[in-house]
Short mmCIF file of C-alpha atoms in Angstrom, two decimals:
data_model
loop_
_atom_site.label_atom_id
_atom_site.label_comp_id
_atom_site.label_asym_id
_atom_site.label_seq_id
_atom_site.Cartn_x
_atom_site.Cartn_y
_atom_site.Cartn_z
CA UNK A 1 -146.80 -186.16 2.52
CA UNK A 2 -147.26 -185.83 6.02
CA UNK A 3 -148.61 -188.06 8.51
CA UNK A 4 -149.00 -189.13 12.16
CA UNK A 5 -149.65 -192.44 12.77
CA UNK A 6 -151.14 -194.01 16.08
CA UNK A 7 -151.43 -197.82 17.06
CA UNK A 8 -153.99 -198.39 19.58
CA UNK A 9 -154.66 -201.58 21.45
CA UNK A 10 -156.80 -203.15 19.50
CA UNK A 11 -155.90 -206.74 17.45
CA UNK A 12 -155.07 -206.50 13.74
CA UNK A 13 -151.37 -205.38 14.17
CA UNK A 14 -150.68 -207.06 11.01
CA UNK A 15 -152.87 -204.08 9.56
CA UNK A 16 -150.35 -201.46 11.35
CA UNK A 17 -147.06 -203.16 9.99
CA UNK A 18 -148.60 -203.65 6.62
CA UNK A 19 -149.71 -199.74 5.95
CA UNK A 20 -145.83 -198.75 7.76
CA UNK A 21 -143.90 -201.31 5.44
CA UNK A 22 -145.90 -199.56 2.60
CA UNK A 23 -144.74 -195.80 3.97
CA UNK A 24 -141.54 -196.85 3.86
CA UNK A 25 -141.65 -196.87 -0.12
CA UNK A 26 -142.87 -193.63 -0.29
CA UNK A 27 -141.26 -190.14 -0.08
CA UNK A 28 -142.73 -188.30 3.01
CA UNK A 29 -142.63 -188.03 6.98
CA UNK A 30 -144.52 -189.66 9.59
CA UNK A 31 -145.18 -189.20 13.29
CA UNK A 32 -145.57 -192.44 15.05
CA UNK A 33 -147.06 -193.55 18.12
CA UNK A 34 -147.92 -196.52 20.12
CA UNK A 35 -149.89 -197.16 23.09
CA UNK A 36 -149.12 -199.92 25.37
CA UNK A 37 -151.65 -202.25 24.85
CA UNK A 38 -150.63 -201.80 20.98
CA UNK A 39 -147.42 -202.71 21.99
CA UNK A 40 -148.14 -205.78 23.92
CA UNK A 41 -150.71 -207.02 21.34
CA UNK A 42 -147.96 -206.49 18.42
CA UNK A 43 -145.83 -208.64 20.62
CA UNK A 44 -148.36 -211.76 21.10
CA UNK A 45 -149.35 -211.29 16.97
CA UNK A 46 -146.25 -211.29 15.73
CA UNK A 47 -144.49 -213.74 18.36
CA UNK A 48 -141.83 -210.56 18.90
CA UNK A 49 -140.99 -208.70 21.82
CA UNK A 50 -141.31 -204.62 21.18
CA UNK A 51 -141.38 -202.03 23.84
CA UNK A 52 -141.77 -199.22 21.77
CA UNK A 53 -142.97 -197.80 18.65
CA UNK A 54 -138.98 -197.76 17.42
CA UNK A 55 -139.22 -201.41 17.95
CA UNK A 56 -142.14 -201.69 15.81
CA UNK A 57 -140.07 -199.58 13.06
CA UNK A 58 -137.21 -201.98 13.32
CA UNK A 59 -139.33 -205.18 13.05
CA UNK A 60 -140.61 -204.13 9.54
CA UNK A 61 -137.63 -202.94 8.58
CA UNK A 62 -135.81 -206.17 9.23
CA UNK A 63 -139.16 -208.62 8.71
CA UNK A 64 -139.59 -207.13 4.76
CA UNK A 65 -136.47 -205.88 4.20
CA UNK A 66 -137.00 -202.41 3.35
CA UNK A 67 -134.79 -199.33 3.18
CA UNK A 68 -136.74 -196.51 3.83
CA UNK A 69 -137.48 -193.60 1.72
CA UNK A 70 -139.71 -191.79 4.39
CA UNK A 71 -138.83 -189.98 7.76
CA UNK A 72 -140.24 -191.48 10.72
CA UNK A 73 -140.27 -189.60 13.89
CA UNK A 74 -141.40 -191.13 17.03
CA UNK A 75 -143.22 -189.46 20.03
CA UNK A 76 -144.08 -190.38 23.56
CA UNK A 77 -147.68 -191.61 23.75
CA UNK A 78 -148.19 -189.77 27.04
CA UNK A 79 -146.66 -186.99 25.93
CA UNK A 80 -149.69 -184.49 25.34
CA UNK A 81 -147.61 -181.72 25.10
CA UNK A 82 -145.56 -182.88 21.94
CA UNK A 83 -145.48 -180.98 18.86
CA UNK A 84 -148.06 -182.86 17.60
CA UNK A 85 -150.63 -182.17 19.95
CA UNK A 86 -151.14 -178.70 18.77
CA UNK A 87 -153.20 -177.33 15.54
CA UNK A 88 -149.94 -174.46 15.14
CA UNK A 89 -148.25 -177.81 13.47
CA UNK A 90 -149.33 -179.35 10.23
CA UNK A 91 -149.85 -182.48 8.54
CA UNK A 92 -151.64 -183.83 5.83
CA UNK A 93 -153.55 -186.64 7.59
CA UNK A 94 -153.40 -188.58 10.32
CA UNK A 95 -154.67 -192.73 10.89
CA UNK A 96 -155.57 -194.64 13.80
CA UNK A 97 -154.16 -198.53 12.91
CA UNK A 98 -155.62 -200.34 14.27
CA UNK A 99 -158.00 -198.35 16.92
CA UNK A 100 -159.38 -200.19 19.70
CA UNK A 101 -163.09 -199.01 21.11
CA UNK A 102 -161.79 -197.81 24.06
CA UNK A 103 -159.81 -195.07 21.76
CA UNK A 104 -162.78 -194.85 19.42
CA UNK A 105 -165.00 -194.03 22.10
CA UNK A 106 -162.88 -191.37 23.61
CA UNK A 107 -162.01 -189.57 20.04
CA UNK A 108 -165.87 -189.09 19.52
CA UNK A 109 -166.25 -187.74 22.71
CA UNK A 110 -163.42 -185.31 22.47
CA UNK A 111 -161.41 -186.98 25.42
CA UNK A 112 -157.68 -186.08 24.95
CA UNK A 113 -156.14 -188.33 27.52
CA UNK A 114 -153.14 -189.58 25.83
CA UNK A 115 -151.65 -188.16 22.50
CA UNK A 116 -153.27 -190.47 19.95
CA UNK A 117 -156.37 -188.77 21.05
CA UNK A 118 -155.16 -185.13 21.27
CA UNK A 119 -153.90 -185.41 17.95
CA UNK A 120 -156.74 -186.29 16.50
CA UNK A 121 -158.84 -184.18 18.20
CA UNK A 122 -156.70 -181.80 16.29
CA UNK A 123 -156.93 -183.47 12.97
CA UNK A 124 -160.80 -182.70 13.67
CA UNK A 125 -160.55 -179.45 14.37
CA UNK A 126 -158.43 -178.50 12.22
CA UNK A 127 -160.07 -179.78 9.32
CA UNK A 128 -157.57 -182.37 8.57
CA UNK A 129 -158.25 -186.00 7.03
CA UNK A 130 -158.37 -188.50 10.29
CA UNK A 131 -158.57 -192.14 9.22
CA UNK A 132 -159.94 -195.04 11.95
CA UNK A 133 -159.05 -198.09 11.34
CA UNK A 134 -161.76 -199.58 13.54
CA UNK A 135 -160.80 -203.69 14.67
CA UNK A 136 -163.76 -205.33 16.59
CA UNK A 137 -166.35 -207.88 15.66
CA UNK A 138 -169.31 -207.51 16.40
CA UNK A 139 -170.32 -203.91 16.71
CA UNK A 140 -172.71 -203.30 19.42
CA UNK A 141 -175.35 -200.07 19.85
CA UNK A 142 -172.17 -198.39 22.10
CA UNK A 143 -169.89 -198.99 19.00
CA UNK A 144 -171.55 -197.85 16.59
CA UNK A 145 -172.81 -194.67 17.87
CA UNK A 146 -169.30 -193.71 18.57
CA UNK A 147 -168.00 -194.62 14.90
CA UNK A 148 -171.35 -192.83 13.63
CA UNK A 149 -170.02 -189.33 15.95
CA UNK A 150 -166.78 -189.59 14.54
CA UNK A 151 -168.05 -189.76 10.63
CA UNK A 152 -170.36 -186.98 11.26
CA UNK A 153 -167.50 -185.00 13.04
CA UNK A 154 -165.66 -185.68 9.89
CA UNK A 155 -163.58 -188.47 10.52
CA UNK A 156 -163.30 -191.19 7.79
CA UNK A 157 -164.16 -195.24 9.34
CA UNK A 158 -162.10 -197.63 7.49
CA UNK A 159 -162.60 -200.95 8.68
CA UNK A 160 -160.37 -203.42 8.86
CA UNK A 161 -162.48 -205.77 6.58
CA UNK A 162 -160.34 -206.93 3.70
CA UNK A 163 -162.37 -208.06 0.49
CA UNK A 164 -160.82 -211.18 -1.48
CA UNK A 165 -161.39 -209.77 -5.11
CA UNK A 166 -157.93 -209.70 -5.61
CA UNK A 167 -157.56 -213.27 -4.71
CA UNK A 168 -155.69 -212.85 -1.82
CA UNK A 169 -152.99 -215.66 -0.81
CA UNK A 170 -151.66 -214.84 2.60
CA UNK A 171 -152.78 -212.60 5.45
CA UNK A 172 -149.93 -209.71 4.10
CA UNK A 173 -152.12 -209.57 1.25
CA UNK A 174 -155.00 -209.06 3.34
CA UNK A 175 -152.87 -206.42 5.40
CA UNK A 176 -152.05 -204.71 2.32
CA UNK A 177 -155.47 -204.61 1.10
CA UNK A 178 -156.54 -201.98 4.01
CA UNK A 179 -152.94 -200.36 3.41
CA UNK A 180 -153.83 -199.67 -0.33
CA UNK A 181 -157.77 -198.35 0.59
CA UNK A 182 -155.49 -195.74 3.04
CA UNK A 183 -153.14 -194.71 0.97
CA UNK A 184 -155.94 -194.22 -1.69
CA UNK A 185 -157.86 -191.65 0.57
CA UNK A 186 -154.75 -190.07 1.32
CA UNK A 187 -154.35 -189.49 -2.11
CA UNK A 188 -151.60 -191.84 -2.92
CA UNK A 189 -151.71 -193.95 -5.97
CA UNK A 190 -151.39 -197.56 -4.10
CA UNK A 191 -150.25 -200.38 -5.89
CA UNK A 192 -150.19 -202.92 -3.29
CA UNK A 193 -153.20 -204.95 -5.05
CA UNK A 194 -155.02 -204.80 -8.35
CA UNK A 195 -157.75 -202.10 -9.15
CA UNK A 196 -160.33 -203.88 -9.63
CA UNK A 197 -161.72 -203.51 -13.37
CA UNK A 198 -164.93 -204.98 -13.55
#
């Protein structure tokens, strides 16, 4: 499996460490980047200080403990000429977690200004799974007519709204709720929280 991964600034961070302590337990490779206001909101969420998406890396890492199975290669969220910017790469899917409106907004009007958005203006293009992980309460008109351009431009919206059928008992099982639902649609068989068998 083969990923890219963007954090944009949105709050739910606990969403983006959750779903990367999960890829770390999984064979695979993963592009990673981070905008700043990501970075700054990881920082106030988790009560850390990280100035880059290698920071983030080494925080779950040393938070959880885990040795990692996957590759993870970081690029330069400015950097809109990076491999990853271009449809002549592949990857199997790419997710936005969390995504902020702003980024949202620009991704379903085809605005490439940094390289979250170019590379998932490629993911569209290309045909390729792109999963938003959406993090705002409430949605107004503006909102939702974005989220509704990116679904019908092919993108799956996965918000970050946990459900409690598994009888959650802290917020990492919350966090690895929405983990589990991606990895699902990517085609992974989770096991970070119970199917649920009726």
């Amino acid at each position: 499996m083969k990923l890219v991964v963007g954090l944009a600034g949105a709050s739910g961070s606990i969403y983006a460490a959750r779903f990367l302590r999960a890829l770390y337990e999984l064979e695979g490779e993963t592009y990673i980047t981070a905008s700043p206001a990501a970075l700054r909101i990881f920082s106030e969420e988790y009560e850390t200080k990280v100035e880059s998406a290698e920071d983030i890396l080494s925080f779950v890492e040393t938070k959880w403990k885990v040795k990692s199975k996957h590759k993870f290669q970081v690029r330069n969220f400015f950097d809109i000429g990076s491999d990853i910017a271009s449809g002549s790469n592949t990857w199997d899917g790419m997710v936005v977690i969390p995504c902020s409106m702003k980024t949202v907004a620009s991704m379903s009007a085809g605005l490439t200004e940094n390289l979250i958005e170019r590379a998932a203006d490629v993911s569209l293009k290309e045909r390729r799974r792109l999963i938003v992980v959406p993090r705002e309460t409430p949605y107004n008109r503006i909102h939702l007519k974005n989220l509704l351009a990116l679904d019908e431009a092919g993108a799956i919206i996965l918000p970050a709204s946990p459900g409690f059928y598994q009888m959650p008992k802290t917020l990492d099982d919350l966090g690895d709720f929405i983990a589990g639902r991606i990895l699902n649609l990517l085609g992974v068989n989770q096991t970070l929280f119970p199917k649920w068998l009726g």
